[in-house]
Structures are given as C-alpha cells and as structure tokens.
Amino acid sequence: MNLKLALLPGDGIGPEVLAQAVKCLQAVEEAFGHNFVYREAVVGAIAIDKTGDPLPQSTLDLCQEADAVLFGAIGDPKFDNDPNAKVRPEHGLLKLRKELGLYANIRPVQVFPTLIDNSPLKKEIITGVDFVIYRELTGGIYFGEKKINEAGTVASDLCEYSELEIERIAHLAFKAAKNRKKRLTLVDKANVLESSRLWRKVVTKIGQSYPEVTLDFLFVDNAAMQIILNPALFDVILTENMFGDILSDEGSVIGGSIGLLASASIGENNALFEPIHGSFPQAKGKDIANPIASILSAAMLLEHFGLFEEAMLVRHSVDKSLEKGVVTPDLNNLSEYTTSQVGDFIAHTIEESDDDFNMNDENIDLGKSTII
Ligand code: IPM
Ligand code: MN
C-alpha cells in the first residue's frame, strides 16, 4: 500500500516519541513491502516560535493533502501560566481537529497483563479491563462562543451541540459496540445540562437501529467513580468533548502509565493519530519518555487503512518489549532503557518476525475492535 503521511512532532517529548513510531512504520514497510512517504511540519509552541502561528497554513495544507496525520504532542509551560497569552500552542491542535473535521476521538483503555502490578488499582479490579472511549472532538464547550467582559471580571464558554454532531459519532460508537461486548454507555450530565438531554434523546433514538447493543446512561460524576471502582464493566463509553477529555486521562491511570495510551481522531476525509499524553516538558530531550503510546497510535493508523496483520505485528512487538522488560523508567524505575532504545527494540522485533509470524483470529478481532 502507498500512503502519504504528515508528521507533526510538535512540542516537548513529541519529536522523540514520534521518531520511534516512524521507525516502527518503516519496519512495517520493510516487512510487508509497503511504501509510506513521510513529510514533516511544525505545530504548537515550536510553530509559534518560528512563524507566530500555532498552525501555519503550510502545515494545514500538508495535513489536508496527506492520507493521515501522525501527531506527537503539544504544549509548553511558558504559555500555561500566562492567562494573557494571545496565541497558545493548543489552538494549533484544536484548529487542526476542526479544519480536518475530526469529530470522533477514539481512545482504547486496556490493561497489559505484564504491567498489572504497575497500576495503582488492585489487581482484582483491573483484570480484564478493555473499554474504548468515543469522545466527540469538534463541538461542545471547546468550540462554543467564548466571552469575557471589558473589565475582564466575567467570562463564559458556551457548550453547544446539534443533533447532527451527536448522530454521526453515536453511529460510530454503536458500530464499535456491535463488534465488541455490545454495551454502550452514554456519559452525560442530563440532570443539569440541556445539551446533555439532547445527547440522551438523540442517542436513544439511534440505539433503536442497533437492537443488539445494550444502551445505558451514567452521569459524568458517577462515571468518574465507576471507572475506578468497576472499570471492567465498561465496553464503549460515548461522551461529549470535555467529559471525554477528563475521563480518558482518568482511564489512563488504570493501565499504570499514561505513556501507553494511543488515540485515533477520525473524520469523513481525514484521520489523525496521537498519544493521549501531553508534551511532558520536564522530560524533553532526555530520551526517557515512553514511546509506546506513539507506537500504538501508529498501529491504530495501520488498522484504519485495513492493515490488520501489520498492526497486530506492531502490537505483538510492543508486548514483547514489555515482557522482556525493555521499557522506559516510567514503567520500571530501575530500567536504563532510553526512548530510542525501546523504539529500536520494537522496530527490530517487527523486522525480524515477518516470516514466522502467524495470525490468530482472536487477535484480528481485537485489533479491529479498537477502531470504527
Ligand atoms: C487531549 C489534550 C487536548 C485536549 C489539549 C492539548 C488541547 O488534552 O488531546 O486530550 O484538551 O483535547
Ligand atoms: Mn486531554
């Protein structure tokens, strides 16, 4: 397969982890005879420093022309503590999501059996956890009207949703549930918010076309609690933009490190793949950041294009690095492996295992189930 991929390393540890994902994609090209072309562009704080704009037009053009975007991370502390900053790195990512129409953000939460002891939660609670969050990504409070009065003393952010915005992601979430454990939980705050009541109405109606899927509802405060108390009960969680942002960080704790969680952002014509973690500025340039979330984002990219065998090989190679203890210090504080050494190990495992790699049906289904 030929693919044109836009690489947006971004800020902080973004470039370091993205480089490992690219190594793994190159190993996949080698092993399966594909041809991927990579083109790089700036986004975020680094783009502000270079051009004054967190998403320069040339970067957007590159992404629009590409088959998919592989994204590193965004954010820089010099903007975080300055409420008066006129431009912010995060605007680059938000604008990119909006311009590319990436309305569905898919964040799988799984527990790696080899890392079960890394979780702050008890083994009995997290065994068998396998759920996926479908987070609406281009609407809600993130994109509603923002106001501040002249004196700068009163501010507001509007949370607005249309039926259409809810319908399109709801269909994706129901389809995912149909191919998984057939359970969909809508997380909202329908006891308080009008927009949540619209979500319930629309999702309930769409649910009638998916009779095999059991639909239930949770208020977001209760959901935050259940994700810690009973995470194995969840299958597909569907929710609006900000609740999804918060719950996915919470979900990442279950697996023991936020450095493990990948995500796909999907639209009608474009797709972007990125770790759910941030730019981790304290680790920038130290070669200690965990590259696995970025590598697993590349696996989601492969699945998006129907390359299931390739994606599975990437996942198996990640499993092998965990089994053999070739991990960064966030997973084992005695480990001396660097970001690039972990990337090399996983890429070599991909290259070497092409001949004796056997597909197994169960895993194919698992691979498929992580995406639409
Ligand atoms: C995420 C991030 C972004 C978000 C930030 C960087 C704008 O936290 O992808 O979860 O809030 O969506
Ligand atoms: Mn977030």
mmCIF file of C-alpha atoms and ligand atoms in Angstrom:
data_model
loop_
_atom_site.group_PDB
_atom_site.id
_atom_site.type_symbol
_atom_site.label_atom_id
_atom_site.label_comp_id
_atom_site.label_asym_id
_atom_site.label_seq_id
_atom_site.Cartn_x
_atom_site.Cartn_y
_atom_site.Cartn_z
ATOM 1 C CA MET A 1 0.000 0.000 0.000
ATOM 2 C CA ASN A 2 1.148 3.540 -0.726
ATOM 3 C CA LEU A 3 0.440 6.107 1.972
ATOM 4 C CA LYS A 4 1.293 9.787 2.310
ATOM 5 C CA LEU A 5 1.755 10.563 5.988
ATOM 6 C CA ALA A 6 2.071 14.009 7.536
ATOM 7 C CA LEU A 7 4.312 14.014 10.610
ATOM 8 C CA LEU A 8 3.637 16.697 13.199
ATOM 9 C CA PRO A 9 6.140 16.160 16.035
ATOM 10 C CA GLY A 10 5.047 19.305 17.935
ATOM 11 C CA ASP A 11 6.481 20.196 21.341
ATOM 12 C CA GLY A 12 8.254 18.698 24.356
ATOM 13 C CA ILE A 13 8.731 14.956 24.019
ATOM 14 C CA GLY A 14 6.604 14.897 20.833
ATOM 15 C CA PRO A 15 9.571 14.665 18.414
ATOM 16 C CA GLU A 16 11.301 11.939 20.462
ATOM 17 C CA VAL A 17 8.308 9.627 20.707
ATOM 18 C CA LEU A 18 7.129 10.271 17.148
ATOM 19 C CA ALA A 19 10.551 9.280 15.811
ATOM 20 C CA GLN A 20 10.075 5.825 17.392
ATOM 21 C CA ALA A 21 6.638 5.420 15.806
ATOM 22 C CA VAL A 22 8.180 6.262 12.427
ATOM 23 C CA LYS A 23 10.924 3.666 12.982
ATOM 24 C CA CYS A 24 8.216 1.074 13.571
ATOM 25 C CA LEU A 25 6.261 2.133 10.471
ATOM 26 C CA GLN A 26 9.456 1.862 8.432
ATOM 27 C CA ALA A 27 9.982 -1.632 9.813
ATOM 28 C CA VAL A 28 6.418 -2.485 8.738
ATOM 29 C CA GLU A 29 7.133 -1.120 5.241
ATOM 30 C CA GLU A 30 10.190 -3.338 5.079
ATOM 31 C CA ALA A 31 8.460 -6.440 6.382
ATOM 32 C CA PHE A 32 5.332 -6.163 4.220
ATOM 33 C CA GLY A 33 6.564 -4.322 1.138
ATOM 34 C CA HIS A 34 4.554 -1.122 1.651
ATOM 35 C CA ASN A 35 5.602 2.345 0.638
ATOM 36 C CA PHE A 36 4.927 5.179 3.056
ATOM 37 C CA VAL A 37 6.063 8.724 2.302
ATOM 38 C CA TYR A 38 6.626 11.000 5.300
ATOM 39 C CA ARG A 39 6.529 14.773 5.290
ATOM 40 C CA GLU A 40 7.093 16.832 8.403
ATOM 41 C CA ALA A 41 5.667 20.178 9.538
ATOM 42 C CA VAL A 42 5.620 22.349 12.657
ATOM 43 C CA VAL A 43 2.674 22.775 15.037
ATOM 44 C CA GLY A 44 2.231 24.175 18.549
ATOM 45 C CA ALA A 45 4.753 26.219 20.546
ATOM 46 C CA ILE A 46 7.551 25.484 18.108
ATOM 47 C CA ALA A 47 5.379 26.801 15.275
ATOM 48 C CA ILE A 48 4.592 29.948 17.288
ATOM 49 C CA ASP A 49 8.316 30.496 17.832
ATOM 50 C CA LYS A 50 9.052 30.052 14.134
ATOM 51 C CA THR A 51 6.045 31.690 12.477
ATOM 52 C CA GLY A 52 3.878 33.333 15.149
ATOM 53 C CA ASP A 53 1.071 30.874 14.341
ATOM 54 C CA PRO A 54 0.477 27.539 16.172
ATOM 55 C CA LEU A 55 -0.958 26.054 12.951
ATOM 56 C CA PRO A 56 0.683 27.676 9.931
ATOM 57 C CA GLN A 57 -1.230 27.384 6.666
ATOM 58 C CA SER A 58 1.574 25.262 5.183
ATOM 59 C CA THR A 59 1.116 22.710 7.983
ATOM 60 C CA LEU A 60 -2.629 22.588 7.441
ATOM 61 C CA ASP A 61 -2.132 22.176 3.675
ATOM 62 C CA LEU A 62 0.278 19.313 4.241
ATOM 63 C CA CYS A 63 -2.229 17.551 6.524
ATOM 64 C CA GLN A 64 -5.070 18.067 4.077
ATOM 65 C CA GLU A 65 -3.068 16.525 1.248
ATOM 66 C CA ALA A 66 -1.919 13.562 3.349
ATOM 67 C CA ASP A 67 -3.756 10.267 3.784
ATOM 68 C CA ALA A 68 -3.290 10.575 7.542
ATOM 69 C CA VAL A 69 -1.507 12.608 10.188
ATOM 70 C CA LEU A 70 0.774 11.241 12.882
ATOM 71 C CA PHE A 71 0.964 13.704 15.745
ATOM 72 C CA GLY A 72 3.471 13.948 18.622
ATOM 73 C CA ALA A 73 2.427 16.267 21.456
ATOM 74 C CA ILE A 74 1.593 19.897 22.065
ATOM 75 C CA GLY A 75 2.107 22.473 24.821
ATOM 76 C CA ASP A 76 4.804 24.499 26.523
ATOM 77 C CA PRO A 77 4.876 25.742 30.131
ATOM 78 C CA LYS A 78 5.781 29.267 29.046
ATOM 79 C CA PHE A 79 2.171 29.653 27.835
ATOM 80 C CA ASP A 80 0.415 27.696 30.586
ATOM 81 C CA ASN A 81 0.867 30.241 33.333
ATOM 82 C CA ASP A 82 0.171 33.280 31.219
ATOM 83 C CA PRO A 83 -3.595 33.938 31.073
ATOM 84 C CA ASN A 84 -2.923 36.920 28.801
ATOM 85 C CA ALA A 85 -1.112 34.969 26.081
ATOM 86 C CA LYS A 86 -2.730 35.898 22.755
ATOM 87 C CA VAL A 87 -1.783 32.697 20.984
ATOM 88 C CA ARG A 88 -1.443 29.271 22.548
ATOM 89 C CA PRO A 89 0.085 26.046 21.264
ATOM 90 C CA GLU A 90 -3.156 24.149 21.984
ATOM 91 C CA HIS A 91 -5.017 26.356 19.493
ATOM 92 C CA GLY A 92 -2.949 24.666 16.799
ATOM 93 C CA LEU A 93 -4.315 21.230 17.669
ATOM 94 C CA LEU A 94 -7.876 22.445 18.183
ATOM 95 C CA LYS A 95 -7.869 24.262 14.849
ATOM 96 C CA LEU A 96 -6.375 21.227 13.138
ATOM 97 C CA ARG A 97 -9.124 18.967 14.537
ATOM 98 C CA LYS A 98 -11.790 21.439 13.396
ATOM 99 C CA GLU A 99 -10.331 22.097 9.946
ATOM 100 C CA LEU A 100 -9.830 18.405 9.225
ATOM 101 C CA GLY A 101 -13.317 17.608 10.555
ATOM 102 C CA LEU A 102 -12.008 15.050 13.061
ATOM 103 C CA TYR A 103 -15.202 14.695 15.031
ATOM 104 C CA ALA A 104 -14.597 11.293 16.659
ATOM 105 C CA ASN A 105 -11.745 10.698 19.053
ATOM 106 C CA ILE A 106 -11.296 7.027 19.862
ATOM 107 C CA ARG A 107 -9.293 6.168 22.980
ATOM 108 C CA PRO A 108 -8.916 2.499 23.896
ATOM 109 C CA VAL A 109 -8.147 1.658 27.534
ATOM 110 C CA GLN A 110 -6.637 -1.768 28.122
ATOM 111 C CA VAL A 111 -4.518 -3.384 30.762
ATOM 112 C CA PHE A 112 -1.343 -5.136 29.652
ATOM 113 C CA PRO A 113 -1.117 -8.374 31.676
ATOM 114 C CA THR A 114 2.634 -7.847 32.098
ATOM 115 C CA LEU A 115 2.047 -4.458 33.730
ATOM 116 C CA ILE A 116 -0.763 -5.370 36.072
ATOM 117 C CA ASP A 117 1.376 -4.510 39.102
ATOM 118 C CA ASN A 118 2.107 -1.023 37.761
ATOM 119 C CA SER A 119 -1.455 0.085 38.292
ATOM 120 C CA PRO A 120 -2.296 2.000 41.468
ATOM 121 C CA LEU A 121 -5.552 -0.011 41.475
ATOM 122 C CA LYS A 122 -5.904 -3.545 42.843
ATOM 123 C CA LYS A 123 -5.343 -6.473 40.504
ATOM 124 C CA GLU A 124 -8.900 -7.834 41.059
ATOM 125 C CA ILE A 125 -10.346 -4.512 39.922
ATOM 126 C CA ILE A 126 -8.363 -4.059 36.742
ATOM 127 C CA THR A 127 -8.119 -7.619 35.445
ATOM 128 C CA GLY A 128 -9.932 -7.842 32.114
ATOM 129 C CA VAL A 129 -10.350 -4.106 31.630
ATOM 130 C CA ASP A 130 -10.932 -3.413 27.941
ATOM 131 C CA PHE A 131 -13.020 -0.417 27.042
ATOM 132 C CA VAL A 132 -12.906 2.342 24.494
ATOM 133 C CA ILE A 133 -13.924 5.966 24.851
ATOM 134 C CA TYR A 134 -15.658 7.645 21.906
ATOM 135 C CA ARG A 135 -15.114 11.327 22.618
ATOM 136 C CA GLU A 136 -16.817 13.963 20.439
ATOM 137 C CA LEU A 137 -13.956 16.186 19.322
ATOM 138 C CA THR A 138 -15.109 19.209 17.346
ATOM 139 C CA GLY A 139 -18.032 20.585 19.355
ATOM 140 C CA GLY A 140 -19.178 21.410 22.871
ATOM 141 C CA ILE A 141 -17.586 23.831 25.278
ATOM 142 C CA TYR A 142 -14.225 23.666 23.483
ATOM 143 C CA PHE A 143 -15.633 25.351 20.404
ATOM 144 C CA GLY A 144 -18.670 27.325 21.658
ATOM 145 C CA GLU A 145 -18.687 31.097 21.882
ATOM 146 C CA LYS A 146 -16.138 32.476 24.365
ATOM 147 C CA LYS A 147 -16.780 35.765 26.109
ATOM 148 C CA ILE A 148 -15.111 37.995 28.592
ATOM 149 C CA ASN A 149 -16.437 41.376 29.689
ATOM 150 C CA GLU A 150 -14.435 44.534 29.192
ATOM 151 C CA ALA A 151 -13.292 44.713 32.786
ATOM 152 C CA GLY A 152 -12.028 41.148 32.463
ATOM 153 C CA THR A 153 -14.047 40.092 35.513
ATOM 154 C CA VAL A 154 -16.728 37.831 33.987
ATOM 155 C CA ALA A 155 -16.118 35.120 31.400
ATOM 156 C CA SER A 156 -18.118 32.338 29.761
ATOM 157 C CA ASP A 157 -17.718 29.392 27.372
ATOM 158 C CA LEU A 158 -20.793 28.091 25.628
ATOM 159 C CA CYS A 159 -21.463 24.344 25.395
ATOM 160 C CA GLU A 160 -23.490 23.830 22.257
ATOM 161 C CA TYR A 161 -24.371 20.653 20.324
ATOM 162 C CA SER A 162 -26.533 19.980 17.300
ATOM 163 C CA GLU A 163 -28.408 16.763 16.559
ATOM 164 C CA LEU A 164 -26.134 16.120 13.607
ATOM 165 C CA GLU A 165 -22.968 16.410 15.672
ATOM 166 C CA ILE A 166 -24.338 13.857 18.130
ATOM 167 C CA GLU A 167 -25.708 11.489 15.488
ATOM 168 C CA ARG A 168 -22.532 10.998 13.495
ATOM 169 C CA ILE A 169 -20.369 9.978 16.448
ATOM 170 C CA ALA A 170 -23.194 7.965 18.021
ATOM 171 C CA HIS A 171 -23.340 5.774 14.895
ATOM 172 C CA LEU A 172 -19.594 5.118 15.102
ATOM 173 C CA ALA A 173 -19.848 4.248 18.783
ATOM 174 C CA PHE A 174 -22.803 1.871 18.267
ATOM 175 C CA LYS A 175 -20.983 0.147 15.395
ATOM 176 C CA ALA A 176 -17.929 -0.310 17.616
ATOM 177 C CA ALA A 177 -20.089 -1.722 20.423
ATOM 178 C CA LYS A 178 -21.744 -4.134 17.976
ATOM 179 C CA ASN A 179 -18.301 -5.578 17.157
ATOM 180 C CA ARG A 180 -17.206 -5.712 20.796
ATOM 181 C CA LYS A 181 -19.070 -6.592 24.003
ATOM 182 C CA LYS A 182 -22.307 -4.987 22.755
ATOM 183 C CA ARG A 183 -22.636 -2.451 25.513
ATOM 184 C CA LEU A 184 -22.701 1.310 25.097
ATOM 185 C CA THR A 185 -22.692 3.763 27.991
ATOM 186 C CA LEU A 186 -23.585 7.369 27.297
ATOM 187 C CA VAL A 187 -21.888 9.618 29.836
ATOM 188 C CA ASP A 188 -23.527 12.997 30.350
ATOM 189 C CA LYS A 189 -24.945 15.387 32.937
ATOM 190 C CA ALA A 190 -28.570 15.192 31.839
ATOM 191 C CA ASN A 191 -29.836 16.036 35.335
ATOM 192 C CA VAL A 192 -28.403 19.539 34.877
ATOM 193 C CA LEU A 193 -27.462 20.348 31.277
ATOM 194 C CA GLU A 194 -29.821 20.952 28.364
ATOM 195 C CA SER A 195 -27.116 19.848 25.907
ATOM 196 C CA SER A 196 -26.856 16.509 27.767
ATOM 197 C CA ARG A 197 -30.610 15.996 27.474
ATOM 198 C CA LEU A 198 -30.277 16.421 23.720
ATOM 199 C CA TRP A 199 -27.498 13.799 23.714
ATOM 200 C CA ARG A 200 -29.783 11.339 25.571
ATOM 201 C CA LYS A 201 -32.676 11.938 23.185
ATOM 202 C CA VAL A 202 -30.611 11.547 20.027
ATOM 203 C CA VAL A 203 -28.573 8.575 21.253
ATOM 204 C CA THR A 204 -31.682 6.742 22.499
ATOM 205 C CA LYS A 205 -33.290 7.157 19.081
ATOM 206 C CA ILE A 206 -30.207 5.924 17.224
ATOM 207 C CA GLY A 207 -29.986 2.987 19.628
ATOM 208 C CA GLN A 208 -33.216 1.619 18.129
ATOM 209 C CA SER A 209 -31.278 0.812 14.950
ATOM 210 C CA TYR A 210 -28.781 -1.239 16.976
ATOM 211 C CA PRO A 211 -31.053 -3.632 18.918
ATOM 212 C CA GLU A 212 -28.141 -5.988 19.698
ATOM 213 C CA VAL A 213 -26.383 -3.245 21.688
ATOM 214 C CA THR A 214 -27.449 -2.569 25.282
ATOM 215 C CA LEU A 215 -27.525 1.162 25.903
ATOM 216 C CA ASP A 216 -27.196 2.623 29.362
ATOM 217 C CA PHE A 217 -26.566 6.069 30.813
ATOM 218 C CA LEU A 218 -24.340 7.427 33.535
ATOM 219 C CA PHE A 219 -23.975 10.920 34.896
ATOM 220 C CA VAL A 220 -20.392 12.032 34.491
ATOM 221 C CA ASP A 221 -19.714 12.353 38.225
ATOM 222 C CA ASN A 222 -20.865 8.779 38.782
ATOM 223 C CA ALA A 223 -18.956 7.605 35.687
ATOM 224 C CA ALA A 224 -15.756 9.095 37.115
ATOM 225 C CA MET A 225 -16.310 6.950 40.176
ATOM 226 C CA GLN A 226 -17.279 3.755 38.328
ATOM 227 C CA ILE A 227 -14.183 3.925 36.107
ATOM 228 C CA ILE A 228 -12.131 3.427 39.257
ATOM 229 C CA LEU A 229 -14.494 1.111 41.162
ATOM 230 C CA ASN A 230 -15.635 -1.157 38.308
ATOM 231 C CA PRO A 231 -13.627 -0.444 35.161
ATOM 232 C CA ALA A 232 -14.149 -3.957 33.773
ATOM 233 C CA LEU A 233 -17.878 -3.260 33.411
ATOM 234 C CA PHE A 234 -17.375 -0.804 30.565
ATOM 235 C CA ASP A 235 -17.284 -1.606 26.865
ATOM 236 C CA VAL A 236 -17.881 1.537 24.776
ATOM 237 C CA ILE A 237 -18.205 4.915 26.501
ATOM 238 C CA LEU A 238 -19.727 7.648 24.357
ATOM 239 C CA THR A 239 -19.431 11.209 25.561
ATOM 240 C CA GLU A 240 -19.076 14.858 24.657
ATOM 241 C CA ASN A 241 -15.796 16.690 24.198
ATOM 242 C CA MET A 242 -14.784 17.870 27.666
ATOM 243 C CA PHE A 243 -16.127 14.900 29.636
ATOM 244 C CA GLY A 244 -14.186 12.666 27.241
ATOM 245 C CA ASP A 245 -11.015 14.662 27.780
ATOM 246 C CA ILE A 246 -11.239 14.252 31.531
ATOM 247 C CA LEU A 247 -12.383 10.620 31.625
ATOM 248 C CA SER A 248 -9.677 9.472 29.223
ATOM 249 C CA ASP A 249 -6.907 10.845 31.442
ATOM 250 C CA GLU A 250 -8.607 9.093 34.344
ATOM 251 C CA GLY A 251 -8.801 5.875 32.311
ATOM 252 C CA SER A 252 -5.092 6.035 31.571
ATOM 253 C CA VAL A 253 -4.316 5.561 35.250
ATOM 254 C CA ILE A 254 -5.820 2.064 35.193
ATOM 255 C CA GLY A 255 -3.058 0.705 32.962
ATOM 256 C CA GLY A 256 -0.300 2.132 35.124
ATOM 257 C CA SER A 257 1.131 4.776 32.786
ATOM 258 C CA ILE A 258 -0.310 7.487 30.594
ATOM 259 C CA GLY A 259 2.609 6.714 28.287
ATOM 260 C CA LEU A 260 0.760 3.664 26.969
ATOM 261 C CA LEU A 261 -2.470 5.093 25.604
ATOM 262 C CA ALA A 262 -2.976 5.793 21.932
ATOM 263 C CA SER A 263 -5.802 7.521 20.126
ATOM 264 C CA ALA A 264 -7.330 7.952 16.709
ATOM 265 C CA SER A 265 -9.243 11.047 15.605
ATOM 266 C CA ILE A 266 -11.471 10.304 12.652
ATOM 267 C CA GLY A 267 -13.456 12.433 10.225
ATOM 268 C CA GLU A 268 -15.103 11.907 6.843
ATOM 269 C CA ASN A 269 -11.939 12.613 4.840
ATOM 270 C CA ASN A 270 -9.073 12.665 7.284
ATOM 271 C CA ALA A 271 -7.618 10.894 10.269
ATOM 272 C CA LEU A 272 -5.044 11.805 12.875
ATOM 273 C CA PHE A 273 -3.263 9.505 15.313
ATOM 274 C CA GLU A 274 -1.680 10.668 18.550
ATOM 275 C CA PRO A 275 -0.826 9.560 22.073
ATOM 276 C CA ILE A 276 -3.271 10.849 24.666
ATOM 277 C CA HIS A 277 -0.411 12.172 26.795
ATOM 278 C CA GLY A 278 0.849 15.741 26.679
ATOM 279 C CA SER A 279 4.234 17.248 25.854
ATOM 280 C CA PHE A 280 5.841 16.326 29.247
ATOM 281 C CA PRO A 281 8.240 19.314 29.079
ATOM 282 C CA GLN A 282 10.290 18.150 32.083
ATOM 283 C CA ALA A 283 11.444 15.143 30.048
ATOM 284 C CA LYS A 284 12.112 16.976 26.804
ATOM 285 C CA GLY A 285 15.399 15.982 25.170
ATOM 286 C CA LYS A 286 16.264 13.488 27.934
ATOM 287 C CA ASP A 287 15.430 10.364 25.927
ATOM 288 C CA ILE A 288 13.344 8.981 28.819
ATOM 289 C CA ALA A 289 9.783 9.409 27.538
ATOM 290 C CA ASN A 290 7.757 6.265 26.900
ATOM 291 C CA PRO A 291 7.317 5.844 23.127
ATOM 292 C CA ILE A 292 4.671 3.106 23.372
ATOM 293 C CA ALA A 293 1.603 5.382 23.139
ATOM 294 C CA SER A 294 3.037 6.871 19.960
ATOM 295 C CA ILE A 295 3.901 3.440 18.539
ATOM 296 C CA LEU A 296 0.411 2.148 19.349
ATOM 297 C CA SER A 297 -1.021 5.243 17.627
ATOM 298 C CA ALA A 298 0.861 4.097 14.530
ATOM 299 C CA ALA A 299 -0.781 0.670 14.984
ATOM 300 C CA MET A 300 -4.200 2.370 15.024
ATOM 301 C CA LEU A 301 -3.203 4.166 11.818
ATOM 302 C CA LEU A 302 -2.437 0.821 10.172
ATOM 303 C CA GLU A 303 -5.798 -0.579 11.315
ATOM 304 C CA HIS A 304 -7.547 2.477 9.920
ATOM 305 C CA PHE A 305 -6.229 1.540 6.482
ATOM 306 C CA GLY A 306 -7.208 -2.112 6.910
ATOM 307 C CA LEU A 307 -3.630 -3.272 7.548
ATOM 308 C CA PHE A 308 -4.662 -5.551 10.415
ATOM 309 C CA GLU A 309 -1.841 -8.054 10.154
ATOM 310 C CA GLU A 310 0.697 -5.227 10.200
ATOM 311 C CA ALA A 311 -0.978 -3.575 13.187
ATOM 312 C CA MET A 312 -1.054 -6.841 15.042
ATOM 313 C CA LEU A 313 2.648 -7.342 14.466
ATOM 314 C CA VAL A 314 3.309 -3.879 15.930
ATOM 315 C CA ARG A 315 1.159 -4.735 18.965
ATOM 316 C CA HIS A 316 2.902 -8.091 19.460
ATOM 317 C CA SER A 317 6.263 -6.371 19.249
ATOM 318 C CA VAL A 318 5.178 -3.865 21.906
ATOM 319 C CA ASP A 319 4.040 -6.799 24.082
ATOM 320 C CA LYS A 320 7.452 -8.367 23.625
ATOM 321 C CA SER A 321 9.247 -5.233 24.814
ATOM 322 C CA LEU A 322 7.048 -5.260 27.926
ATOM 323 C CA GLU A 323 7.620 -8.971 28.530
ATOM 324 C CA LYS A 324 11.380 -8.632 28.154
ATOM 325 C CA GLY A 325 11.498 -5.508 30.325
ATOM 326 C CA VAL A 326 12.791 -3.307 27.507
ATOM 327 C CA VAL A 327 10.885 -0.316 28.868
ATOM 328 C CA THR A 328 11.440 3.298 29.854
ATOM 329 C CA PRO A 329 11.760 4.264 33.551
ATOM 330 C CA ASP A 330 8.076 5.240 33.939
ATOM 331 C CA LEU A 331 7.289 1.510 33.778
ATOM 332 C CA ASN A 332 10.248 0.337 35.833
ATOM 333 C CA ASN A 333 12.286 2.885 37.729
ATOM 334 C CA LEU A 334 15.324 0.614 37.627
ATOM 335 C CA SER A 335 15.244 0.400 33.857
ATOM 336 C CA GLU A 336 18.001 2.148 31.960
ATOM 337 C CA TYR A 337 16.497 1.802 28.520
ATOM 338 C CA THR A 338 16.049 5.061 26.662
ATOM 339 C CA THR A 339 13.177 6.160 24.428
ATOM 340 C CA SER A 340 15.192 5.397 21.318
ATOM 341 C CA GLN A 341 16.393 2.017 22.580
ATOM 342 C CA VAL A 342 12.814 0.946 23.253
ATOM 343 C CA GLY A 343 11.892 2.175 19.758
ATOM 344 C CA ASP A 344 14.817 0.259 18.230
ATOM 345 C CA PHE A 345 13.864 -2.924 20.063
ATOM 346 C CA ILE A 346 10.248 -2.769 18.887
ATOM 347 C CA ALA A 347 11.241 -1.878 15.301
ATOM 348 C CA HIS A 348 13.760 -4.755 15.172
ATOM 349 C CA THR A 349 11.188 -7.168 16.532
ATOM 350 C CA ILE A 350 8.846 -6.113 13.726
ATOM 351 C CA GLU A 351 11.550 -6.586 11.096
ATOM 352 C CA GLU A 352 12.655 -9.944 12.351
ATOM 353 C CA SER A 353 9.329 -11.614 12.887
ATOM 354 C CA ASP A 354 7.834 -11.287 9.416
ATOM 355 C CA ASP A 355 8.436 -14.895 8.328
ATOM 356 C CA ASP A 356 7.326 -16.879 11.320
ATOM 357 C CA PHE A 357 4.535 -14.540 12.307
ATOM 358 C CA ASN A 358 1.217 -16.362 12.460
ATOM 359 C CA MET A 359 -2.040 -14.551 12.520
ATOM 360 C CA ASN A 360 -4.581 -15.631 15.053
ATOM 361 C CA ASP A 361 -8.233 -14.887 14.557
ATOM 362 C CA GLU A 362 -8.950 -13.816 18.071
ATOM 363 C CA ASN A 363 -6.385 -11.062 17.850
ATOM 364 C CA ILE A 364 -7.565 -9.925 14.466
ATOM 365 C CA ASP A 365 -10.935 -9.241 16.012
ATOM 366 C CA LEU A 366 -9.322 -7.426 18.892
ATOM 367 C CA GLY A 367 -7.324 -5.289 16.519
ATOM 368 C CA LYS A 368 -10.396 -4.446 14.513
ATOM 369 C CA SER A 369 -12.411 -3.671 17.555
ATOM 370 C CA THR A 370 -10.195 -0.787 18.551
ATOM 371 C CA ILE A 371 -11.352 1.252 15.626
ATOM 372 C CA ILE A 372 -14.604 2.042 13.869
HETATM 373 C C1 IPM B 1 -6.083 15.960 24.601
HETATM 374 C C2 IPM B 1 -5.432 17.213 25.095
HETATM 375 C C3 IPM B 1 -6.004 18.406 24.315
HETATM 376 C C4 IPM B 1 -7.493 18.465 24.608
HETATM 377 C C5 IPM B 1 -5.322 19.732 24.586
HETATM 378 C C6 IPM B 1 -3.832 19.671 24.362
HETATM 379 C C7 IPM B 1 -5.932 20.848 23.792
HETATM 380 O O1 IPM B 1 -5.606 17.364 26.461
HETATM 381 O O2 IPM B 1 -5.950 15.650 23.405
HETATM 382 O O3 IPM B 1 -6.714 15.267 25.398
HETATM 383 O O4 IPM B 1 -7.907 19.047 25.624
HETATM 384 O O5 IPM B 1 -8.268 17.945 23.809
HETATM 385 MN MN MN B 2 -6.579 15.677 27.440
#
